[in-house]
mmCIF file of C-alpha atoms in Angstrom:
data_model
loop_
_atom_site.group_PDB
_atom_site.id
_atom_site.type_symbol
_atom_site.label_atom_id
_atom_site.label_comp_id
_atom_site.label_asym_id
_atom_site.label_seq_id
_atom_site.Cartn_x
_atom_site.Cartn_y
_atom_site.Cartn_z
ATOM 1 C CA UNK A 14 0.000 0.000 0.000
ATOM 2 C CA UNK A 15 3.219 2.306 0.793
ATOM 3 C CA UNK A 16 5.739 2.381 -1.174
ATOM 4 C CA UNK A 17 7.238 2.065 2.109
ATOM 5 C CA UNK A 18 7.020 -1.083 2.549
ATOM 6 C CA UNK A 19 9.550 -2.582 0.427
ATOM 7 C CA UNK A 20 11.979 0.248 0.045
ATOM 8 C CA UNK A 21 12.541 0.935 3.732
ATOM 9 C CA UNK A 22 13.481 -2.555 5.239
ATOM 10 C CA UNK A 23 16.960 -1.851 4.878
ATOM 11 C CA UNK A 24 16.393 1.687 6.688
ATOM 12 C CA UNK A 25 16.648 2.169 10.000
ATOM 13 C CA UNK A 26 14.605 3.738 10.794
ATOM 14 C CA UNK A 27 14.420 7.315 9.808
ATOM 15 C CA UNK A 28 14.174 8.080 6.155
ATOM 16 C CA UNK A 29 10.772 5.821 4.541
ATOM 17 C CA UNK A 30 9.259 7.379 1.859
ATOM 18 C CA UNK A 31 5.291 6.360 2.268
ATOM 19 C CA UNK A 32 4.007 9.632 0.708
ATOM 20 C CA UNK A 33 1.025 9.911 -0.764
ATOM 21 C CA UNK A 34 0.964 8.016 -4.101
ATOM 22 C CA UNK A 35 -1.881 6.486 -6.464
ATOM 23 C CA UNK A 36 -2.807 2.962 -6.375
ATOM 24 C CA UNK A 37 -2.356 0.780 -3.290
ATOM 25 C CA UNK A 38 0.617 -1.510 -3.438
ATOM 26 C CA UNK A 39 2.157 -4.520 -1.819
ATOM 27 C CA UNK A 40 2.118 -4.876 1.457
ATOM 28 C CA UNK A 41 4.722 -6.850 4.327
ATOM 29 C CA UNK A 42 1.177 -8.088 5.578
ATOM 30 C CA UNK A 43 0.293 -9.705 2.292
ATOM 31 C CA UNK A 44 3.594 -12.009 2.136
ATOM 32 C CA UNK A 45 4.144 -12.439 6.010
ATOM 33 C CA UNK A 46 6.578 -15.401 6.707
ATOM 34 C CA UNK A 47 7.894 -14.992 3.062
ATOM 35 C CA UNK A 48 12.034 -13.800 2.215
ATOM 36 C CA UNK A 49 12.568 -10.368 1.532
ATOM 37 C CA UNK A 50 12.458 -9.224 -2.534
ATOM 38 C CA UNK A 51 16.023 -10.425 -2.833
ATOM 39 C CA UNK A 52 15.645 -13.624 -1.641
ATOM 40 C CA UNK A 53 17.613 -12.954 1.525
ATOM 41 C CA UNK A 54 15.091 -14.670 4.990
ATOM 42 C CA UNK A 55 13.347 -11.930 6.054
ATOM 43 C CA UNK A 56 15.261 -10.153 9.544
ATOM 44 C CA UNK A 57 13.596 -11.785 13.025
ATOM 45 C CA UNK A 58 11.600 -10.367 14.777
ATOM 46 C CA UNK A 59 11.974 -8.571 18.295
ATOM 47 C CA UNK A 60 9.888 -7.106 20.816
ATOM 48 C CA UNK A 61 9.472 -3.751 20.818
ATOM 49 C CA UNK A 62 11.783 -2.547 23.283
ATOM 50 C CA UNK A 63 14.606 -4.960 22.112
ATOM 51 C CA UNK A 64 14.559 -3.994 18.824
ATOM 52 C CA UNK A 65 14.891 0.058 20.148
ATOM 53 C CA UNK A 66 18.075 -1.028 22.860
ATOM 54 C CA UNK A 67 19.501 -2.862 19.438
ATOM 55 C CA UNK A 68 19.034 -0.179 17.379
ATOM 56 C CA UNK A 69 20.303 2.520 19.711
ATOM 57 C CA UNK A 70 23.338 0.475 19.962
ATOM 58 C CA UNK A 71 24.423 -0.367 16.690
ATOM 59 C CA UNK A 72 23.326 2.671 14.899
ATOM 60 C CA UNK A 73 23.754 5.602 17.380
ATOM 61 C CA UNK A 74 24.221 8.189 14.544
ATOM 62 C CA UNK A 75 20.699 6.926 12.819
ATOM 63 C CA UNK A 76 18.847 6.940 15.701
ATOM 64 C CA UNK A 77 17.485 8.741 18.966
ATOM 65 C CA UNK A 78 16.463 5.736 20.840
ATOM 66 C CA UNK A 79 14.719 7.897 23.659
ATOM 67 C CA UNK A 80 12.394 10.847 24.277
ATOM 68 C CA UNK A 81 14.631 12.003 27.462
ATOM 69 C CA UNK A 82 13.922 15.429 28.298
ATOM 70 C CA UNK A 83 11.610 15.776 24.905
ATOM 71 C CA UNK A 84 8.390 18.026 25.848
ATOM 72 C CA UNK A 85 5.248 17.048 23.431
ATOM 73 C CA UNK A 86 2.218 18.675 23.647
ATOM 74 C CA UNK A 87 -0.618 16.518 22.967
ATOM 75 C CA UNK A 88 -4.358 17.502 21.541
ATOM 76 C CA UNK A 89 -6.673 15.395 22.929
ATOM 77 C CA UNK A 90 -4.903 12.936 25.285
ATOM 78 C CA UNK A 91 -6.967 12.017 28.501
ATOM 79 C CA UNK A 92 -7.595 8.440 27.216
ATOM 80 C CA UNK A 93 -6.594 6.305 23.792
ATOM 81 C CA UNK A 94 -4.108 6.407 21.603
ATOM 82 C CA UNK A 95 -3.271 9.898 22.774
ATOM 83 C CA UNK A 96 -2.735 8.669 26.325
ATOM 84 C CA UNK A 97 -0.777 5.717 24.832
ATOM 85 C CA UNK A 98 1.539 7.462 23.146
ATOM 86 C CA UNK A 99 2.024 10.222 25.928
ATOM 87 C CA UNK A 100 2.798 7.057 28.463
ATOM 88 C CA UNK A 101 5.140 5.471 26.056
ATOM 89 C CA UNK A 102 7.372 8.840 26.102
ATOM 90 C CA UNK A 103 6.803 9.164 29.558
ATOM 91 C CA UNK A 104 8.830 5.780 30.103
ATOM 92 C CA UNK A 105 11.343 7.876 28.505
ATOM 93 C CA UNK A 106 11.318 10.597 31.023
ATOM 94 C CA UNK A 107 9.942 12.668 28.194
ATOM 95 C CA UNK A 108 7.419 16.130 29.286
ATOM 96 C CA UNK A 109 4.035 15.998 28.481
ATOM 97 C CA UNK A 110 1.349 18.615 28.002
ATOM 98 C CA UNK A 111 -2.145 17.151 27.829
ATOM 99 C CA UNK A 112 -4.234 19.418 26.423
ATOM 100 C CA UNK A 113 -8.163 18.335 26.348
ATOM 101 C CA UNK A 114 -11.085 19.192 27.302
ATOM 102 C CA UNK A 115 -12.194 16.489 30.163
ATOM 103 C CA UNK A 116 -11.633 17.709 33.348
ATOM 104 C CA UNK A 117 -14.529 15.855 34.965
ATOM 105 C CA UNK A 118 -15.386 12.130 34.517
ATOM 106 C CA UNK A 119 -17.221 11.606 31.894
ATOM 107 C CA UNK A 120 -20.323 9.369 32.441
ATOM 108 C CA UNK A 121 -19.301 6.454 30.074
ATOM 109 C CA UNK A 122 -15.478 7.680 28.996
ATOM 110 C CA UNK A 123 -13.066 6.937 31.082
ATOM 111 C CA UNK A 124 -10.349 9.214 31.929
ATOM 112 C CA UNK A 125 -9.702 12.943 32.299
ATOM 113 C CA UNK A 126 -6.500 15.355 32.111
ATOM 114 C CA UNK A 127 -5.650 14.807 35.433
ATOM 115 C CA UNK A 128 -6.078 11.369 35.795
ATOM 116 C CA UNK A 129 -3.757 11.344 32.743
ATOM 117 C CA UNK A 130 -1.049 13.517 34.242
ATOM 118 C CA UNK A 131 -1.021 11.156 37.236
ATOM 119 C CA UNK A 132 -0.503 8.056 34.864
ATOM 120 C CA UNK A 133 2.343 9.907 33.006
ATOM 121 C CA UNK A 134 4.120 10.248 35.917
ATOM 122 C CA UNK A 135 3.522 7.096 37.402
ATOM 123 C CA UNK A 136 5.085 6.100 34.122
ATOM 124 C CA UNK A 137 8.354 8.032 34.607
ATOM 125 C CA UNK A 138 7.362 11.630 32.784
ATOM 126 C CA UNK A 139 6.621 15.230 33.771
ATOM 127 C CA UNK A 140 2.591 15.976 33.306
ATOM 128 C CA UNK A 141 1.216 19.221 32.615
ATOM 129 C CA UNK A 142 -2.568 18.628 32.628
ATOM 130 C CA UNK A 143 -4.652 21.966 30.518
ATOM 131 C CA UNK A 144 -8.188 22.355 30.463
ATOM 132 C CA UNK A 145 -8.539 23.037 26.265
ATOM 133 C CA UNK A 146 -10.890 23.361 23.386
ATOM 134 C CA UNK A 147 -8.963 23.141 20.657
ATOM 135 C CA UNK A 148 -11.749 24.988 18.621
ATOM 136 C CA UNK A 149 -10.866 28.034 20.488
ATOM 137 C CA UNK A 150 -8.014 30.311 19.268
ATOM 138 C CA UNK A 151 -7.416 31.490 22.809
ATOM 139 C CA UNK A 152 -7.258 28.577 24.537
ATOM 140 C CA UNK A 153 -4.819 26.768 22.252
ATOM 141 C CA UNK A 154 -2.805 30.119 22.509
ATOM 142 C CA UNK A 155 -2.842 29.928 26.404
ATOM 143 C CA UNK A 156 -2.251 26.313 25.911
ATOM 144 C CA UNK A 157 0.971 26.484 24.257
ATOM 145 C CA UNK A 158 1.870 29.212 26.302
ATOM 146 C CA UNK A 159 1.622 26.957 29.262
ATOM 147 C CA UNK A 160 3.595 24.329 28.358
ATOM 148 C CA UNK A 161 6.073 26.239 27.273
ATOM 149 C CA UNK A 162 6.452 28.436 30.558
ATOM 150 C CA UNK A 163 6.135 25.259 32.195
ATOM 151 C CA UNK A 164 9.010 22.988 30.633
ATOM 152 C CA UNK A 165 10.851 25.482 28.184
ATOM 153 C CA UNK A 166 9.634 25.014 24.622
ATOM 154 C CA UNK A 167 8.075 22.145 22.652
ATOM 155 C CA UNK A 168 9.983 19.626 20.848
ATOM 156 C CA UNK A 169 6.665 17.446 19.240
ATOM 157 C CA UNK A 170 3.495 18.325 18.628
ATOM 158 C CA UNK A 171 0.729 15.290 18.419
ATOM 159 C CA UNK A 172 -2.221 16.102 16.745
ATOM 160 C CA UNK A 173 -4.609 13.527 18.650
ATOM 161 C CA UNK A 174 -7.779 15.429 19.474
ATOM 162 C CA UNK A 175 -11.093 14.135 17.260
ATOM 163 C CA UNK A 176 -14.297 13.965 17.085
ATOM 164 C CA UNK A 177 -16.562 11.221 15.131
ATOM 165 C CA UNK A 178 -20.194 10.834 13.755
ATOM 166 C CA UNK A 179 -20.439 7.585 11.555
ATOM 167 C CA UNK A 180 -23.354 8.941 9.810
ATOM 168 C CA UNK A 181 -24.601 9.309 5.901
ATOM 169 C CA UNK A 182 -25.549 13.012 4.627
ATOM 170 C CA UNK A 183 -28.640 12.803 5.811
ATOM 171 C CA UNK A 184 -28.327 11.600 8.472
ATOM 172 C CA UNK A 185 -25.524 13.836 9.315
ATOM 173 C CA UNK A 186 -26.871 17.191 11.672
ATOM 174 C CA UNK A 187 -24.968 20.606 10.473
ATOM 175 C CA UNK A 188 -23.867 21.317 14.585
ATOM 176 C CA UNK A 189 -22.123 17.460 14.026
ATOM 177 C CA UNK A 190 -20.901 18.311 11.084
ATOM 178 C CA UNK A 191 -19.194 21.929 12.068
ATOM 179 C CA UNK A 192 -17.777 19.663 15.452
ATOM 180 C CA UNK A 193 -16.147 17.391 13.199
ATOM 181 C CA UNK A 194 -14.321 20.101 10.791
ATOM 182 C CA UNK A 195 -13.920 22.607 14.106
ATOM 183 C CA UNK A 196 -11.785 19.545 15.895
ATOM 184 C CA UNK A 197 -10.255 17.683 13.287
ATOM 185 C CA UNK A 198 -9.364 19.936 10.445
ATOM 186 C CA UNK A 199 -8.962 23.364 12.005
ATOM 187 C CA UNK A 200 -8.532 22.359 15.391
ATOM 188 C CA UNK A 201 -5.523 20.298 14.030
ATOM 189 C CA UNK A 202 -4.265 22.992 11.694
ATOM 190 C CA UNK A 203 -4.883 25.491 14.816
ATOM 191 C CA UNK A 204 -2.824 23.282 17.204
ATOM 192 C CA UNK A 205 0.086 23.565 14.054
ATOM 193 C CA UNK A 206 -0.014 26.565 13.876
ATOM 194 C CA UNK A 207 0.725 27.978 17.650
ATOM 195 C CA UNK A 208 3.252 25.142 18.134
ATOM 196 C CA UNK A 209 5.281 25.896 14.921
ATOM 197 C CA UNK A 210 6.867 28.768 16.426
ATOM 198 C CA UNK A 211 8.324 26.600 19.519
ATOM 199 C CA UNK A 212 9.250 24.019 17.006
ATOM 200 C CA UNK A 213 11.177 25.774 14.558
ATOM 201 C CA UNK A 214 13.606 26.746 17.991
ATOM 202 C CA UNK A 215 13.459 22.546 19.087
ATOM 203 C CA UNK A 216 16.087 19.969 18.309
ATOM 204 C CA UNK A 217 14.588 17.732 15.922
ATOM 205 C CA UNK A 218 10.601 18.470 15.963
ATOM 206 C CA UNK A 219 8.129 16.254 14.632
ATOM 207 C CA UNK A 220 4.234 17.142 14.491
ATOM 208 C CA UNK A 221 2.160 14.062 14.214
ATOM 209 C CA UNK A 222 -1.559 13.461 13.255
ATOM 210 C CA UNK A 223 -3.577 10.576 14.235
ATOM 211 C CA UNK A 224 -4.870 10.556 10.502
ATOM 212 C CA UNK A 225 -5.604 8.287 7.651
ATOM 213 C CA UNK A 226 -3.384 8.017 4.416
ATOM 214 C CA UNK A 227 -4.763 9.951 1.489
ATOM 215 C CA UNK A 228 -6.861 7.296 -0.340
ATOM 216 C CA UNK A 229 -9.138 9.024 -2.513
ATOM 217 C CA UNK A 230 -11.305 5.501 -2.976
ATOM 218 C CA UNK A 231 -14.803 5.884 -2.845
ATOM 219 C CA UNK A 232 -15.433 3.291 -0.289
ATOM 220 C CA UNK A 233 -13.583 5.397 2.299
ATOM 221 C CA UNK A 234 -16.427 8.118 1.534
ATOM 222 C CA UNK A 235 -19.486 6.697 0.760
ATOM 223 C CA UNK A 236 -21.129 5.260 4.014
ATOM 224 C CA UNK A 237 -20.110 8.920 6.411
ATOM 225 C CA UNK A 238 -18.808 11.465 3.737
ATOM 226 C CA UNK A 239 -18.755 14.385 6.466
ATOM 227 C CA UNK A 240 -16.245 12.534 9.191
ATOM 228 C CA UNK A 241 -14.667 11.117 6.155
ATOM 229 C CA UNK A 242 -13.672 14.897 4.817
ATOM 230 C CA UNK A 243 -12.733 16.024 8.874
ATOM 231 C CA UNK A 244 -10.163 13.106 9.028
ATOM 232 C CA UNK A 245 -8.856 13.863 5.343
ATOM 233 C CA UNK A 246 -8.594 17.543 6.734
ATOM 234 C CA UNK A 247 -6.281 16.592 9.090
ATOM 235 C CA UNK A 248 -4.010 14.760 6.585
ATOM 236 C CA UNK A 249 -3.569 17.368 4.171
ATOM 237 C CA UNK A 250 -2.773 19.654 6.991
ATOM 238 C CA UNK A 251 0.288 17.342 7.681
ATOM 239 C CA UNK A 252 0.738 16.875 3.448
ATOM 240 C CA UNK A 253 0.986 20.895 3.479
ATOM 241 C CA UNK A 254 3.408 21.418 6.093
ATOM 242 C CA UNK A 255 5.396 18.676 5.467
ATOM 243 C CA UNK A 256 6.393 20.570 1.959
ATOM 244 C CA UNK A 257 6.071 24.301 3.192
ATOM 245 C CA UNK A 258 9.169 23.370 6.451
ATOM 246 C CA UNK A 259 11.335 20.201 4.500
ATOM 247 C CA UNK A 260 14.000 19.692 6.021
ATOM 248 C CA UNK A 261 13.333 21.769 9.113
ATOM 249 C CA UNK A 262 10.678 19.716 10.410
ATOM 250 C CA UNK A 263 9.556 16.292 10.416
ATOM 251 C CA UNK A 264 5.395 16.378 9.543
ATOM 252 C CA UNK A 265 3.694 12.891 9.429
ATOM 253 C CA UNK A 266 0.551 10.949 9.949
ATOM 254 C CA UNK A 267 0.296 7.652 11.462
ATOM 255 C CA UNK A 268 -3.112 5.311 11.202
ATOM 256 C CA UNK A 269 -4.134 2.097 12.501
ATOM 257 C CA UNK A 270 -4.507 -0.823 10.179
ATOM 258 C CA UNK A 271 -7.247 -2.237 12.890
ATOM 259 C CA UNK A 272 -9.433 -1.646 15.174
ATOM 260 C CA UNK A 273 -8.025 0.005 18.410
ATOM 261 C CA UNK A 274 -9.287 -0.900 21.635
ATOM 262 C CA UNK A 275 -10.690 2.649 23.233
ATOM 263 C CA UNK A 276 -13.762 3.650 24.918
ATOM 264 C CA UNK A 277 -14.278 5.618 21.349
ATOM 265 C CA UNK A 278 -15.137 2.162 19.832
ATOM 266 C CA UNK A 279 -18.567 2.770 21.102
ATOM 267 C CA UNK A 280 -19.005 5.322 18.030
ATOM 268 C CA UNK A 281 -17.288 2.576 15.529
ATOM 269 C CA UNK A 282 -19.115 -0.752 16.457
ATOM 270 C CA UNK A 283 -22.071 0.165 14.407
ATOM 271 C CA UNK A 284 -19.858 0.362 11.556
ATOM 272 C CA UNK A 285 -17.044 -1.812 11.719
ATOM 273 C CA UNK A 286 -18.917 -4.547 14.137
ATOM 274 C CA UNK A 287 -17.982 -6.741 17.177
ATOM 275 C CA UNK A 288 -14.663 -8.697 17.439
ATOM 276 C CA UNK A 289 -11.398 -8.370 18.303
ATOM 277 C CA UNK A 290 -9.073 -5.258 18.138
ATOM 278 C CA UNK A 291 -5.783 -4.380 19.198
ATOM 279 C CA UNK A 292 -4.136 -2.667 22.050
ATOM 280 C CA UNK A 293 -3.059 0.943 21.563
ATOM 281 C CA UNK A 294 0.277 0.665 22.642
ATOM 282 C CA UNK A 295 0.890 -0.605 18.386
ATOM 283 C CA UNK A 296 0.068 2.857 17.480
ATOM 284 C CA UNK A 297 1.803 4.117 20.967
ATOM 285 C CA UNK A 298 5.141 2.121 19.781
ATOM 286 C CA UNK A 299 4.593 3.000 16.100
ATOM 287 C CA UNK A 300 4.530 6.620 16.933
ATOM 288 C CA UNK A 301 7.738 6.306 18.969
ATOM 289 C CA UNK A 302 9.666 4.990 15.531
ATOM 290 C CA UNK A 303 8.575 8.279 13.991
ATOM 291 C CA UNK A 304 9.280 10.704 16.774
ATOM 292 C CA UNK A 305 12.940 9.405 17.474
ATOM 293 C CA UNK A 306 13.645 9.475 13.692
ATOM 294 C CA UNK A 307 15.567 12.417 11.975
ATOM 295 C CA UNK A 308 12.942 14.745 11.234
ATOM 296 C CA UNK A 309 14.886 16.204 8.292
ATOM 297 C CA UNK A 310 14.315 13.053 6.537
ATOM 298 C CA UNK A 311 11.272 11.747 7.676
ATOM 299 C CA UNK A 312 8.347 13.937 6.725
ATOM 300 C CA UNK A 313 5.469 13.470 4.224
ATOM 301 C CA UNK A 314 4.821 10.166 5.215
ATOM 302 C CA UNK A 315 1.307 8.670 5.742
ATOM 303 C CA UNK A 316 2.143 5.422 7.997
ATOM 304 C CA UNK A 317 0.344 2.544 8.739
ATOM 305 C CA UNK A 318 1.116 1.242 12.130
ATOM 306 C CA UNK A 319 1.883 -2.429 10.924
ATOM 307 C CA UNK A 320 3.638 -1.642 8.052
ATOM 308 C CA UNK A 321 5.560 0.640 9.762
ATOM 309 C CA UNK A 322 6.714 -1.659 12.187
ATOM 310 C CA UNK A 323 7.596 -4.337 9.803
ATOM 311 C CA UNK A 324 9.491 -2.192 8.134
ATOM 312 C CA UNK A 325 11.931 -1.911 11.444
ATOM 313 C CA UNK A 326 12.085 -6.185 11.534
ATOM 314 C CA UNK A 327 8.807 -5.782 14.358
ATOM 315 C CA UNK A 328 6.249 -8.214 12.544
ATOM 316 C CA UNK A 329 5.534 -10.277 15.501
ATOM 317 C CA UNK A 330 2.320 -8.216 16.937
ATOM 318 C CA UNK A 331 0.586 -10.840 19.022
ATOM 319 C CA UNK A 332 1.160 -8.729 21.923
ATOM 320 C CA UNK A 333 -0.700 -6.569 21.000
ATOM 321 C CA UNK A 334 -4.029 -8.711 20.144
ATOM 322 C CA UNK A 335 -5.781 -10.606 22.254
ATOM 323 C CA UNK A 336 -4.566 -14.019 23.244
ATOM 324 C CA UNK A 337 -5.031 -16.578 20.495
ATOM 325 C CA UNK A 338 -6.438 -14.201 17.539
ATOM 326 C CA UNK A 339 -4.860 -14.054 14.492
ATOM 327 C CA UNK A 340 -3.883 -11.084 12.780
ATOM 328 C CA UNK A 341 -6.797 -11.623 9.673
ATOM 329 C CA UNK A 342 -8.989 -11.653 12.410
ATOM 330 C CA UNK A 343 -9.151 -8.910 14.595
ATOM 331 C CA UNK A 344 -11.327 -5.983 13.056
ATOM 332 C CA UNK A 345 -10.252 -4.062 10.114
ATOM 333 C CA UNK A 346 -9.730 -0.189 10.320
ATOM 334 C CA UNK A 347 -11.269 1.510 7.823
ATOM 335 C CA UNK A 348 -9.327 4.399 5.128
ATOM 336 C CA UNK A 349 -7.110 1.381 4.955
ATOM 337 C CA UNK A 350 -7.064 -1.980 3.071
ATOM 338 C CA UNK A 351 -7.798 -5.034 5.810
ATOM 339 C CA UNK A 352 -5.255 -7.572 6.216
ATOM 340 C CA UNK A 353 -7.610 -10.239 4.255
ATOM 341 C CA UNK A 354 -7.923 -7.949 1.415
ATOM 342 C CA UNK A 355 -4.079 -7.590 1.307
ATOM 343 C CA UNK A 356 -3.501 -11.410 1.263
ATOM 344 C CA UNK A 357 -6.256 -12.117 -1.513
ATOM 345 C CA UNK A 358 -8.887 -13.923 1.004
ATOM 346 C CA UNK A 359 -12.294 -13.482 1.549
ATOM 347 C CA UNK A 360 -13.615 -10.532 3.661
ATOM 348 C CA UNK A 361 -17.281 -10.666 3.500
ATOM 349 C CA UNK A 362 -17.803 -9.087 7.016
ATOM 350 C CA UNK A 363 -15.610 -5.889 6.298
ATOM 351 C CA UNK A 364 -18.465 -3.291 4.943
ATOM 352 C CA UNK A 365 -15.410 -1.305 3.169
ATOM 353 C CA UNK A 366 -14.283 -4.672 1.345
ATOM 354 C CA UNK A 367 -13.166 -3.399 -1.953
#
C-alpha cells in the first residue's frame, strides 16, 4: 500500500518514503513469513523494546532511541491512543502537556486530564494537565503558552484530538458536522499553527496526526462522507506542512490498520462490528519509531502502524491482540485496506471490502 514497505526494510529507521501516491501496493502483511524481494530470509523479529536497545546500539548516529527530556504537547490525550503514546514517552522521562477538554469524569469515557497527568508520571514523565478546546483560538494560545512556561519550549506536537459521527448526509446534523471540521481539520491545523513557532527553535521536531493516508477511494467516503472529509482535513494539513518546512521539520501521519481498543469504539461498532481489536500501545510504539527518527528526513509520510513496524524487523504483533487471535482476524480499520484484502482472502464481514 506504501511504497514504504519494500523500500525501507533496509532503513533504519528514519528516512521511509510512504508519501502519498496512487494505487495501493504490496504490502509486508500480504507475504508475512515470506524472504525479503532479494531472496535474503526476512530479519527476526523482536519485541518492541529490544529492537529500540539494538538499534540505539548499533546505529547511534541513525537513531534517537529515547524521548529524554523531549516536551510534546498533545491535543486530545486524557484516554486512547493519545494517552498511549504520551505514556510510552513518559517511560522515557519525556514532558508531556495534555491538552483536552475532560476535566470531569465523563459518564461512560473513562479518563480525564488529570487522571492522565497522574498516569504519566507514574510512568516516569513530567505531566502538565490543561483544560482546552482546541476549537478556540485562545485557549490553544494559552495552551501552548503553558507548556512552554512550564518545561521550556516544545519539541513534538501530536495532533490527537477528534471527534466522530459515523453517519450518511442525511443523516448527518450541520452542529455534528461543524464539530467534526472545528476539531479535526482546524482544530488540528490550529494546534500547528501555535506550536510551529516553539518548534522551529526545538532539536529535531516532529508534528504528528492521528490521521488516515490519502486514499481518494470511494469506499472510504461513501457510508459517512462528512467525518470522512474532517479526518482527510487533518491529513492534508500534515501533506501541506510537510512541503512548506522540509528539512526543518519532520510532519507525518500515522493510522491504525485495525481496530483500536478505546472507549471511542462505542461510536465505531455500528460500523465496523464486534470482534477483536488491538491494544493501543501498536500505534503508541509505532509513533515512537517516527518521533525518534531524523525529522529532516522523515516527513510526508502517511504510515500505517503495521507496516511501519515491519518495516523496522517488528512483525511479531501478538502482543498486541488478544490471546489466540490471528492477525486476519481482529477488526479491520477503515481508510485502509484489511489484512484479508491484502492477502487475496475473503472478507465478507468488512463493509469497506473493496
Amino acid at each position: 500500500m506504501l511504497r514504504y514497505a519494500r523500500e525501507c526494510s533496509d532503513r533504519l529507521p528514519s528516512s521511509s518514503t510512504a508519501k502519498h501516491s496512487g494505487a495501493p501496493t504490496e504490502s509486508p502483511w500480504s507475504r508475512r513469513g515470506s524472504p525479503a524481494a532479494d531472496g535474503s530470509p526476512r530479519v527476526p523479529s523482536l519485541p518492541y523494546h529490544e529492537y529500540r536497545a539494538a538499534a540505539g546500539r548499533n546505529r547511534g548516529q541513525d537513531i534517537m532511541a529515547s524521548l529524554k527530556n523531549k516536551t510534546l504537547f498533545i491535543s486530545g490525550g486524557s484516554r486512547g491512543i493519545g494517552l498511549a503514546i504520551a505514556l510510552r514517552a513518559a517511560r522515557d522521562g519525556a514532558n508531556v502537556a495534555i491538552a483536552a477538554k475532560t476535566s470531569e469524569p465523563h459518564p461512560t469515557l473513562p479518563g480525564t486530564i488529570y487522571s492522565a497527568a497522574a498516569a504519566i508520571r507514574d510512568a516516569g514523565g513530567q505531566a502538565l494537565p490543561i483544560l482546552c478546546d482546541i476549537r478556540e483560538e485562545d485557549q490553544v494560545e494559552r495552551a501552548v503558552e503553558e507548556a512552554v512556561r512550564t518545561f521550556g519550549g516544545i519539541d513534538i506536537c501530536i495532533n490527537n484530538a477528534s471527534a466522530i459521527r459515523l453517519t450518511g448526509i442525511l443523516d448527518t446534523p450541520m452542529k455534528r458536522f461543524d464539530l467534526m471540521h472545528g476539531v479535526n481539520g482546524r482544530g488540528t491545523f490550529l494546534v500547528t499553527q501555535k506550536c510551529l513557532p516553539h518548534l522551529l527553535n526545538a532539536d529535531n521536531p516532529h508534528i504528528l496526526a492521528i490521521s488516515p493516508p490519502l486514499h481518494m477511494e470511494e469506499r472510504w467516503f461513501a457510508p459517512h462522507v462528512a467525518y470522512s472529509m474532517a479526518k482527510y482535513a487533518m491529513s492534508l494539513v500534515i501533506l501541506g506542512v510537510a512541503g512548506e518546512y522540509r528539512g526543518r521539520i519532520g510532519a507525518n501521519a500515522l493510522w491504525p490498520r485495525t481496530a483500536i481498543a478505546t472507549a471511542a469504539m462505542a461510536e465505531f461498532k455500528p460500523a465496523i462490528g464486534q470482534g477483536a481489536l488491538r491494544s493501543p500501545e501498536i500505534m503508541a510504539d509505532a509513533a515512537h519509531i517516527v518521533l525518534t527518527s531524523k525529522a529532516s528526513e522523515t516527513t510526508g509520510n502517511f504510515f500505517i502502524d503495521d507496516e511501519l513496524l515491519a518495516a523496522h524487523g517488528i512483525d511479531d504483533l501478538a502482543s498486541y491482540a488478544p490471546p489466540g487471535i490471528a492477525d486476519i482476524d481482529i477488526v479491520p480499520d477503515f481508510f485502509v485496506p484489511s489484512l484479508r484484502e491484502l492477502r487475496g482472502l475473503p472478507d465478507p464481514d468488512n463493509p469497506y471490502h473493496a
